[in-house]
Coordinates of C-alpha atoms in Angstrom, one line a residue:
M1 CA -15.2 28.1 4.5
L2 CA -16.1 24.5 4.6
I3 CA -14.8 23.7 1.2
M4 CA -11.7 25.5 1.9
T5 CA -11.1 23.5 5.6
L6 CA -11.7 20.0 3.1
T7 CA -9.0 21.3 -0.2
A8 CA -6.5 21.9 3.3
C9 CA -7.1 18.3 4.5
A10 CA -6.4 17.1 0.9
A11 CA -3.3 18.9 0.3
G12 CA -1.9 17.6 3.8
N13 CA -2.5 14.1 2.3
D14 CA 1.0 13.4 1.0
L15 CA 0.2 10.5 -0.7
A16 CA -2.8 10.5 -2.9
G17 CA -2.5 10.5 -6.3
T18 CA 1.3 8.3 -6.1
Q19 CA 1.8 5.5 -7.3
W20 CA 4.7 2.7 -6.0
Q21 CA 6.3 -0.1 -6.8
L22 CA 6.9 -2.9 -3.7
T23 CA 11.1 -4.0 -3.1
E24 CA 10.8 -5.7 0.1
L25 CA 8.4 -7.7 1.9
N26 CA 8.7 -8.4 5.6
G27 CA 12.7 -7.8 4.9
S28 CA 13.0 -10.5 1.8
A29 CA 12.5 -9.1 -2.0
P30 CA 9.3 -10.5 -3.8
L31 CA 9.4 -13.3 -5.9
A32 CA 9.6 -12.4 -9.3
S33 CA 6.2 -12.2 -11.3
A34 CA 4.5 -11.4 -14.6
E35 CA 3.0 -8.1 -12.9
P36 CA 4.7 -6.2 -10.0
I37 CA 3.3 -5.8 -6.5
T38 CA 1.9 -2.0 -6.7
L39 CA -0.1 0.2 -4.2
S40 CA -1.5 3.0 -5.7
F41 CA -3.5 6.0 -3.8
T42 CA -5.8 7.5 -6.3
S43 CA -7.7 9.7 -4.4
A44 CA -7.7 11.3 -0.9
D45 CA -9.2 8.0 0.8
Q46 CA -9.0 5.2 -2.0
A47 CA -6.1 3.2 -2.3
G48 CA -5.5 -0.4 -5.0
G49 CA -3.0 -2.1 -7.0
N50 CA -1.7 -5.7 -8.2
T51 CA -0.7 -8.4 -5.9
G52 CA 1.3 -10.2 -8.4
C53 CA -1.8 -12.4 -9.2
N54 CA -4.5 -9.7 -8.3
S55 CA -5.9 -6.5 -8.3
Y56 CA -7.3 -5.2 -5.1
R57 CA -8.7 -1.7 -3.6
G58 CA -10.1 -0.5 -0.4
S59 CA -10.2 3.1 1.4
Y60 CA -7.1 4.7 3.7
R61 CA -6.5 7.2 6.1
V62 CA -3.4 9.5 6.9
A63 CA -3.3 11.6 10.0
G64 CA 0.1 12.9 10.2
S65 CA 2.8 10.1 9.6
S66 CA -0.2 7.6 10.9
L67 CA -1.4 5.4 8.2
T68 CA -4.4 3.0 7.8
F69 CA -6.0 0.6 5.8
G70 CA -9.8 -0.1 5.7
P71 CA -11.1 -3.6 4.0
L72 CA -9.5 -4.6 1.3
A73 CA -11.7 -6.2 -1.7
S74 CA -10.0 -8.3 -4.4
T75 CA -10.4 -10.2 -7.4
R76 CA -9.6 -14.8 -6.3
R77 CA -7.9 -15.5 -9.4
A78 CA -5.7 -18.5 -8.8
C79 CA -2.0 -17.7 -9.4
V80 CA -0.3 -20.3 -11.1
D81 CA 2.8 -20.3 -8.6
P82 CA 2.0 -21.4 -4.9
G83 CA 5.0 -19.3 -4.2
L84 CA 3.2 -16.0 -5.3
M85 CA -0.3 -16.9 -3.5
T86 CA 1.5 -17.3 -0.2
Q87 CA 3.3 -14.1 -1.3
E88 CA 0.2 -12.6 -2.0
A89 CA -1.5 -13.3 1.2
A90 CA 1.4 -12.0 3.4
F91 CA 1.1 -8.8 1.2
L92 CA -2.4 -8.3 2.1
Q93 CA -2.3 -9.1 5.8
A94 CA 1.3 -6.8 6.0
L95 CA -1.0 -3.9 4.2
G96 CA -3.5 -4.9 6.8
A97 CA -1.6 -4.0 10.0
V98 CA 0.1 -0.7 8.9
T99 CA -0.2 2.0 11.1
T100 CA 2.8 4.5 10.0
Y101 CA 4.3 5.7 7.0
E102 CA 7.6 7.4 6.0
L103 CA 8.6 9.2 2.9
S104 CA 12.3 9.7 1.8
T105 CA 13.9 10.0 -1.9
G106 CA 11.4 8.1 -3.7
Q107 CA 10.6 5.5 -1.1
L108 CA 7.6 4.7 1.1
V109 CA 8.0 2.8 4.0
L110 CA 5.4 1.0 5.7
K111 CA 5.5 0.0 9.3
D112 CA 3.2 -2.2 11.9
G113 CA 1.9 -1.5 15.3
S114 CA 5.7 -2.3 16.4
G115 CA 7.4 -0.3 14.5
T116 CA 8.6 -2.9 12.4
V117 CA 9.2 -1.7 8.8
T118 CA 6.8 -4.4 6.4
L119 CA 6.6 -3.1 3.3
R120 CA 8.9 -0.9 1.5
F121 CA 8.0 0.5 -1.9
T122 CA 9.7 2.7 -4.9
R123 CA 7.8 5.4 -6.9
M124 CA 6.5 4.5 -10.1

């Protein structure tokens, strides 16, 4: 019975196994970089991706439309463009402030505690 319960919980997470590319950060398009900013939900509780400069990973939790990320670890390469470093910091801060999400037609929208859209992604 316990296995069936765990399976039902995992099946209810519609983010697991999806990959996304950032299209909007705090109302603006992201700066162009050699690597796009991405977010992948690799399992029922692990997420990660690329900030455009560094890779990151950590845990996440979904409950209904609620989404929260645990502490995120990232590599520490220095970006050539200082603007990319600033953008990376804003992206990771926005991820840490996420409280809810919406999925619609190939888009993932993440909102903070005040309901403001902070991150918008397109499915990869």
